[in-house]
Short mmCIF file of C-alpha atoms in Angstrom, two decimals:
data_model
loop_
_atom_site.label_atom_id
_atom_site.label_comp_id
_atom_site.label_asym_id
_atom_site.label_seq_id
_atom_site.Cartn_x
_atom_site.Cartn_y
_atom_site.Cartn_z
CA UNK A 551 -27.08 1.15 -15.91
CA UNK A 552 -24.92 0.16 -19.13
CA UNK A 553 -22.12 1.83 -18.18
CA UNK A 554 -22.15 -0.32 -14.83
CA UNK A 555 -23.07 -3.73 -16.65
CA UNK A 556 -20.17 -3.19 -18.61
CA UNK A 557 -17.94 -2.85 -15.45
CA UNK A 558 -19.06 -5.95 -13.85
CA UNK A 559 -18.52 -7.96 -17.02
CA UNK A 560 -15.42 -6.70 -17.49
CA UNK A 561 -14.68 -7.84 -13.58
CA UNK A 562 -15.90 -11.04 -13.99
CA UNK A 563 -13.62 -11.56 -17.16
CA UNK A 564 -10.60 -9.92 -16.28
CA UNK A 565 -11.04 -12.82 -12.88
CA UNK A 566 -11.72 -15.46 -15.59
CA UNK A 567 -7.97 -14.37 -17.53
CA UNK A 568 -6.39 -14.30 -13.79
CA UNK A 569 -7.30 -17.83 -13.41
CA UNK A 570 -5.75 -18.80 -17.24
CA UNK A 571 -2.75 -16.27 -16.34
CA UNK A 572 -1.30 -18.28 -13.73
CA UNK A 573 -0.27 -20.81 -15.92
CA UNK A 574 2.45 -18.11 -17.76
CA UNK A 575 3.87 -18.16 -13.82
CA UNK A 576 4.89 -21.64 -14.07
CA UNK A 577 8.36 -20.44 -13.06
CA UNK A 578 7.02 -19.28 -9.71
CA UNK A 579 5.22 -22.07 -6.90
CA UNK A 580 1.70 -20.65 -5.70
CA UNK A 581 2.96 -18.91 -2.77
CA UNK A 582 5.64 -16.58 -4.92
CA UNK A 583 2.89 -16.06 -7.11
CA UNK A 584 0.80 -14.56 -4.64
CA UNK A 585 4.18 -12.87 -3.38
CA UNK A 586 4.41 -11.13 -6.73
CA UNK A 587 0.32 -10.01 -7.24
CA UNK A 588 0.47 -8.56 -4.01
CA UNK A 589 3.43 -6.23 -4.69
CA UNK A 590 2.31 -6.09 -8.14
CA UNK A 591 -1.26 -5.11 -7.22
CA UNK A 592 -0.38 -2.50 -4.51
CA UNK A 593 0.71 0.34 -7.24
CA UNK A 594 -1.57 -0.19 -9.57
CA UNK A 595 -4.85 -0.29 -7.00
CA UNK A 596 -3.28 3.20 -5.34
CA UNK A 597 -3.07 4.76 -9.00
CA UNK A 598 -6.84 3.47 -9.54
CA UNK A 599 -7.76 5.13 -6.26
CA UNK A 600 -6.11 8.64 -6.69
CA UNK A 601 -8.54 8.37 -9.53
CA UNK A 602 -11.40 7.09 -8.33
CA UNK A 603 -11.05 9.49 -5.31
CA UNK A 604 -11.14 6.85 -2.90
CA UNK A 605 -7.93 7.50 -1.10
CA UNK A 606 -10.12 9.23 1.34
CA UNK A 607 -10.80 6.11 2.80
CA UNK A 608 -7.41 5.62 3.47
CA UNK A 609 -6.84 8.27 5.28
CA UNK A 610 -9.96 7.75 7.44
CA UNK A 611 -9.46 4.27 8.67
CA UNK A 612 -5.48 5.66 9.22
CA UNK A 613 -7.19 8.07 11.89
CA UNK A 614 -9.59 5.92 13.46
CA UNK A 615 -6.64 3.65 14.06
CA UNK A 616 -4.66 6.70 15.69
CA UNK A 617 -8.25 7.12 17.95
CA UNK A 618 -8.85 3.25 18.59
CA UNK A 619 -5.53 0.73 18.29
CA UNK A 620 -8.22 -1.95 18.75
CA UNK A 621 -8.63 -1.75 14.94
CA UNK A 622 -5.21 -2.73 14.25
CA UNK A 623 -6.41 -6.03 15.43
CA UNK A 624 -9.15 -5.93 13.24
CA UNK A 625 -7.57 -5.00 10.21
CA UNK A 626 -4.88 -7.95 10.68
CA UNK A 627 -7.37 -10.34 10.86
CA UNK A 628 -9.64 -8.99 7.78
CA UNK A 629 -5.89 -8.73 6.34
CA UNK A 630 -4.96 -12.30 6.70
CA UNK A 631 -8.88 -13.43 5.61
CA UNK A 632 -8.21 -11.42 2.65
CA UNK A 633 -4.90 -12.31 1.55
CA UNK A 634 -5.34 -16.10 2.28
CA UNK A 635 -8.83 -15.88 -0.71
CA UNK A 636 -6.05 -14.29 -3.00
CA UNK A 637 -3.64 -16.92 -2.50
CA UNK A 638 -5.84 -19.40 -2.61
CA UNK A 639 -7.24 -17.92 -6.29
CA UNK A 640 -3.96 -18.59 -7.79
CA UNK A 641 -3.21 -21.85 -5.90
CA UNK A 642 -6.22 -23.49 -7.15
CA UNK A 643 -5.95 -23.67 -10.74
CA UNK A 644 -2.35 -24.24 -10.37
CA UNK A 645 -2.42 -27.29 -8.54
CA UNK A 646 -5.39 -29.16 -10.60
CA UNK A 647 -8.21 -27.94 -7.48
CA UNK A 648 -10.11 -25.22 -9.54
CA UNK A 649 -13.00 -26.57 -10.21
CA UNK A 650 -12.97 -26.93 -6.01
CA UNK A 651 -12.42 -23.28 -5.64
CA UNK A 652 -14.97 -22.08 -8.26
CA UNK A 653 -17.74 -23.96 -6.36
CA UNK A 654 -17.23 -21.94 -3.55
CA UNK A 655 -17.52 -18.57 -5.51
CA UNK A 656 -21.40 -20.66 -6.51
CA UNK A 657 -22.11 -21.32 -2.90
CA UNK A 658 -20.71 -18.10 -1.50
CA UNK A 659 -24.03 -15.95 -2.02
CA UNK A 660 -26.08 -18.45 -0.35
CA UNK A 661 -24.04 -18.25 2.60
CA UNK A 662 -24.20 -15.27 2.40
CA UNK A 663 -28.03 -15.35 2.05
CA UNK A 664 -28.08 -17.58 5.53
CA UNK A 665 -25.71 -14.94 7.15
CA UNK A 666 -28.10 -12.01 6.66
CA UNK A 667 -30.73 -14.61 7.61
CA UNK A 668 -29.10 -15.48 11.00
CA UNK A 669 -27.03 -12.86 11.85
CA UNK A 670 -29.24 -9.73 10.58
CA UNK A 671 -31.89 -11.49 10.60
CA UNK A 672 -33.22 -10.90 7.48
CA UNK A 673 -36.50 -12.80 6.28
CA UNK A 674 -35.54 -15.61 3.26
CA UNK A 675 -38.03 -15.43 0.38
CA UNK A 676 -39.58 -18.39 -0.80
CA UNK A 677 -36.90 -18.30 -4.07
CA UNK A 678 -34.13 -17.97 -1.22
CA UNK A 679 -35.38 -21.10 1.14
CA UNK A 680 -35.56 -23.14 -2.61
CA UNK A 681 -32.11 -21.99 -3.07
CA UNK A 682 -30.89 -22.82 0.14
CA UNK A 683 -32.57 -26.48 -0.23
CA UNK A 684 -30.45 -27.04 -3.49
CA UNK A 685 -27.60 -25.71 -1.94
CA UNK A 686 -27.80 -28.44 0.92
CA UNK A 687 -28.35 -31.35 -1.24
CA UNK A 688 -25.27 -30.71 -3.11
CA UNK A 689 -23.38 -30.16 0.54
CA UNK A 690 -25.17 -32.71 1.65
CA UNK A 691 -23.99 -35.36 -1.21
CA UNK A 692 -20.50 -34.42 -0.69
CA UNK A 693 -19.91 -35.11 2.85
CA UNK A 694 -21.87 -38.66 1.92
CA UNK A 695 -19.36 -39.15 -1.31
CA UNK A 696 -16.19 -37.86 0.42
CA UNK A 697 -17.29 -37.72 4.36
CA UNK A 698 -16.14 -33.99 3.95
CA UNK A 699 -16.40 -31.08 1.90
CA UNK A 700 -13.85 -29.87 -0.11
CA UNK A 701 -11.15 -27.10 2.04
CA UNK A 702 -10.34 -25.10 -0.39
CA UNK A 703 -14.87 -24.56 -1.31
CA UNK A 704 -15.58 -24.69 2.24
CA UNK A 705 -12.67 -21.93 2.66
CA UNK A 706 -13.85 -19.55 -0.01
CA UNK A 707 -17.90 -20.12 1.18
CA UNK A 708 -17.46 -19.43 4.92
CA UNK A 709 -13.78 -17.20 4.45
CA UNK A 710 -15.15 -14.65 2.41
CA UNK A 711 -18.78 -14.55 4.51
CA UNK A 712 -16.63 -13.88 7.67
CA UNK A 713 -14.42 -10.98 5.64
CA UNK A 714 -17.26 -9.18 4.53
CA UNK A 715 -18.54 -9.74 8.05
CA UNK A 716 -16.36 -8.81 10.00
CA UNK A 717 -15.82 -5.51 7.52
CA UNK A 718 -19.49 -4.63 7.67
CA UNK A 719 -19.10 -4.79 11.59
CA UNK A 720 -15.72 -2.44 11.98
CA UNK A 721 -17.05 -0.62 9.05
CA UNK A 722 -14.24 -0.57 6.46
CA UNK A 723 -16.12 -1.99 3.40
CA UNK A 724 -15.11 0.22 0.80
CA UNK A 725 -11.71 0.21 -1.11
CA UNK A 726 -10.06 2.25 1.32
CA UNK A 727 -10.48 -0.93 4.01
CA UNK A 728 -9.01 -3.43 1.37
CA UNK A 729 -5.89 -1.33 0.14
CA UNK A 730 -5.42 -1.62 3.90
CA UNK A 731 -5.23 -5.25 3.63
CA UNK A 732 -3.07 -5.47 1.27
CA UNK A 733 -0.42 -3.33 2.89
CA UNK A 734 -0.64 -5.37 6.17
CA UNK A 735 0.29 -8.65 4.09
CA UNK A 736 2.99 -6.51 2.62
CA UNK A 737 5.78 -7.93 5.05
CA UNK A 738 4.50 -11.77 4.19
CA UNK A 739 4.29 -10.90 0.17
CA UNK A 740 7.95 -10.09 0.13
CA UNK A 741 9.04 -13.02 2.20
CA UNK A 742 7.10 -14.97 -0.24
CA UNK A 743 9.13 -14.05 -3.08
CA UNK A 744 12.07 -14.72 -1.51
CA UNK A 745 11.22 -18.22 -0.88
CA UNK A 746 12.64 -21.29 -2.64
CA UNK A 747 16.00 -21.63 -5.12
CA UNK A 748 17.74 -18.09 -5.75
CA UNK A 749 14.16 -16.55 -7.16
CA UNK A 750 15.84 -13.64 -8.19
CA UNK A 751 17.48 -15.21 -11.20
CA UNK A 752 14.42 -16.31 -12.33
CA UNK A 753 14.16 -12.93 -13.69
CA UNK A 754 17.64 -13.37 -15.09
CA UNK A 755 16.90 -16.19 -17.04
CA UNK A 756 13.34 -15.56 -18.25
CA UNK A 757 13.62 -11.62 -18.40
CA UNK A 758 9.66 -11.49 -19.92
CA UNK A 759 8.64 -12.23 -16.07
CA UNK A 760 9.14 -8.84 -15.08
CA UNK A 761 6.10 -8.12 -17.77
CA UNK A 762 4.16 -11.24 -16.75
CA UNK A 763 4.27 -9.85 -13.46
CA UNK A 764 3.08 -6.06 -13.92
CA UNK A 765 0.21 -8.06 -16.08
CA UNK A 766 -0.62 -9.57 -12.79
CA UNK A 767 -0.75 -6.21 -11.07
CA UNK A 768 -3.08 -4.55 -13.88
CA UNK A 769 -5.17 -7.43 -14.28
CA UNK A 770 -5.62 -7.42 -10.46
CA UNK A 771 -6.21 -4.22 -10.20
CA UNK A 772 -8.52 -3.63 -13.54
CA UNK A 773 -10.63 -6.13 -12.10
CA UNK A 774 -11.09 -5.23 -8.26
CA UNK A 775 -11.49 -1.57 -9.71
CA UNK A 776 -14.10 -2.28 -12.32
CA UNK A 777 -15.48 -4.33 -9.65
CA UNK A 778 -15.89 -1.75 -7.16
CA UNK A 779 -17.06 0.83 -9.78
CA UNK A 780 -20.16 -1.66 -10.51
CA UNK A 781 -21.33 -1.51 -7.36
CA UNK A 782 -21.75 2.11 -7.07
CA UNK A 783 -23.55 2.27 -10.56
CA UNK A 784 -25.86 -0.59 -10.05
CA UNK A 785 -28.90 -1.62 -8.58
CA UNK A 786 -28.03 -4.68 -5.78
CA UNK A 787 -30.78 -6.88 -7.72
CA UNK A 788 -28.52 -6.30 -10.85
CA UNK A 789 -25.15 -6.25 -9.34
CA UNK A 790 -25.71 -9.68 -7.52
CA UNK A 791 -27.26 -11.36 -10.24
CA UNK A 792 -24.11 -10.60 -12.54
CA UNK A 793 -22.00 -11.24 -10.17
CA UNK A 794 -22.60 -15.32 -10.83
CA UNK A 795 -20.73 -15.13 -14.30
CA UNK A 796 -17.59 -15.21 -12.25
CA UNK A 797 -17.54 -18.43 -10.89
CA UNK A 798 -19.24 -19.73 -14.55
CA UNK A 799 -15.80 -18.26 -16.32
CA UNK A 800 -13.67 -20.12 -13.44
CA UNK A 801 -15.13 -23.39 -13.83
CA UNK A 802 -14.59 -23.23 -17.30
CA UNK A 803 -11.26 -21.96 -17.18
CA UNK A 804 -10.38 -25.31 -14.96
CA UNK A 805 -12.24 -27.45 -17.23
CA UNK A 806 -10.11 -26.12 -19.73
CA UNK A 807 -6.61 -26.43 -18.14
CA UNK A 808 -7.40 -30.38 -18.40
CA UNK A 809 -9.65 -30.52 -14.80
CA UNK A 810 -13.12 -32.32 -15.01
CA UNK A 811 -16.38 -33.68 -13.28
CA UNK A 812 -16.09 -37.19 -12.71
CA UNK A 813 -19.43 -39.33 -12.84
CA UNK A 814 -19.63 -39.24 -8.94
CA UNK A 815 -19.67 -35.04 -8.75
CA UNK A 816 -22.64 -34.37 -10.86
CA UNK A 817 -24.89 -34.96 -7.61
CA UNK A 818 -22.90 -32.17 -5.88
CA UNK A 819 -22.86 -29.75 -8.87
CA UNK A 820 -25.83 -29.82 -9.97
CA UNK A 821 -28.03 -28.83 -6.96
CA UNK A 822 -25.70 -26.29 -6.38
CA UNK A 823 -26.20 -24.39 -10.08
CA UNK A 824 -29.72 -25.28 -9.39
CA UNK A 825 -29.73 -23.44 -6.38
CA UNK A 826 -28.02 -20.55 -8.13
CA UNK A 827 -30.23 -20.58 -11.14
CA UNK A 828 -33.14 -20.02 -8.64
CA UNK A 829 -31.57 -16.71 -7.24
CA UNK A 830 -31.06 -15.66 -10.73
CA UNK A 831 -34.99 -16.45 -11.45
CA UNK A 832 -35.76 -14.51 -8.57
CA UNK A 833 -33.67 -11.67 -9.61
CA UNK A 834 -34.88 -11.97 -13.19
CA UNK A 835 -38.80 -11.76 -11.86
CA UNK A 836 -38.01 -8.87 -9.33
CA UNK A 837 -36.18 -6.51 -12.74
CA UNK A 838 -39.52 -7.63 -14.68
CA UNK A 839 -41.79 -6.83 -11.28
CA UNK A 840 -40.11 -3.36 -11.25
CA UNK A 841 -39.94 -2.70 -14.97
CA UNK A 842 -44.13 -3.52 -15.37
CA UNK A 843 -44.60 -0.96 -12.51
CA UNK A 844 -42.45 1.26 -13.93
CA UNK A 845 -44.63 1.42 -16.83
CA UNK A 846 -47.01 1.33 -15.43
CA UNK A 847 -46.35 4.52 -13.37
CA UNK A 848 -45.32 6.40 -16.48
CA UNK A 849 -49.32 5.36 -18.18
CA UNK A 850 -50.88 6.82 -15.50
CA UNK A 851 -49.17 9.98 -15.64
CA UNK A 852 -49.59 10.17 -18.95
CA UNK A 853 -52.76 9.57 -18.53
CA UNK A 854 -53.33 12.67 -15.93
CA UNK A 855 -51.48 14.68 -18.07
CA UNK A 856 -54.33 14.29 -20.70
CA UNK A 857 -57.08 14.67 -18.33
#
């Protein structure tokens, strides 16, 4: 249980220092940035996975696609889902919008809460449907404040709900279906960096971006791989419930790069963390449901063993 806590922190931080990091790429525009984590990642991730032992996965998915081309199709498209949520985590605190990005890391479980709902039908809990209220308040404000919602918090919300969707369904959900991902957006990575003004000489001239840049690969990596590893080691109930310090650390990472919550955005953030800190209540109550039993299991055999 520790050892897997300790993993998921260690995600969610590593995430929170990608979001500072960007700001020691100033030399690059978002889309070499991505560019450069991409190729950077790719290494570092297959390294992780020799040692992990998922490379098995690889080579699975590889076959099915030899038994059923149809996948291809489906592994572009979770590709391009995928790649676009990675761009978009560097573009965001680079051009001032991170704050907009974090809040759809906060409202990306309850979507995912409605998906199981309607799509796997899954019953909500009475927690859940609070949640969900919150959660529509805060939507609800911002389409009356702006007449729309945010693109790049309606992008990560409903983007990464369809990815894991649409991975669930062709059943590549495991490491082995994202390192596929990555290689498919391979092709547009390197294009990428070969976008604007000579890039190459950027190197030239600022010779420390060659370190910057494997940085970006471990920290990417470190963090999808600790990530991963959490999963396997913890309970869901646990695993979900720590999985909300991430978009905590990014907010606060934008709010300290100089972004902030004007007057008129309190009404959308604040039903939203509501509606989180409900989940987390409810996740809180189900550990202390379980532990209580727990004990309560170990009294009574106790208690047999004395009789």
């Amino acid at each position: 249980m520790y050892k897997g806590i300790t993993l998921s922190v260690l995600a969610s931080v590593t995430f929170g220092i990608l979001y500072f990091y960007t700001q020691l790429l100033g030399d690059f525009d978002s889309q070499q940035t991505f560019g450069w984590r991409i190729i950077a990642t790719l290494p570092f991730l297959t390294l992780f996975m020799f040692w992990s032992g998922d490379m098995l996965h690889v080579k699975t998915i590889f076959y099915r696609v030899i038994q059923k081309p149809v996948l291809l199709l489906a592994l572009i498209t979770t590709s391009l889902l995928s790649c676009f949520q990675l761009w978009l985590f560097l573009w965001g605190p680079m051009n001032g919008r991170g704050l907009q990005v974090s809040l759809g890391y906060f409202l990306l479980p309850l979507v995912l809460v409605l998906v199981g709902s309607l799509v796997y039908k899954e019953k909500l809990s009475k927690f859940q449907m609070l949640a969900v209220v919150f959660a529509c308040l805060g939507v609800a404000h911002e389409f009356w404040r702006l007449g729309s919602i945010a693109w790049e918090t309606l992008s990560v919300a409903v983007g990464y709900a369809l990815y894991f969707l649409i991975r669930k369904k062709i059943q590549t959900d495991n490491l082995g279906g994202f390192w596929w991902d990555i290689v498919i957006c391979m092709p547009v990575a390197i294009y990428f960096t070969q976008t604007g003004l000579l890039p190459s000489l950027k190197f030239v001239e600022a010779p420390s971006l060659i370190l910057i840049v494997l940085g970006l690969g471990v920290l990417s990596a470190i963090g999808l791989g600790s990530y991963i590893l959490a999963s396997r080691f913890l309970p869901l109930i646990v695993f979900g419930l720590l999985s909300y310090l991430e978009p905590v650390l990014l907010a606060l990472v934008s709010l300290a790069l100089g972004e902030s919550i004007t007057a008129d955005e309190w009404l959308t953030y604040i039903p939203i963390w509501l509606a989180v800190s409900v989940l987390v209540l409810e996740g809180v109550l189900h550990l202390y449901r379980q532990k209580m039993k727990a004990q309560d299991l170990t009294k009574n055999i106790a208690q047999l063993d004395k009789n």
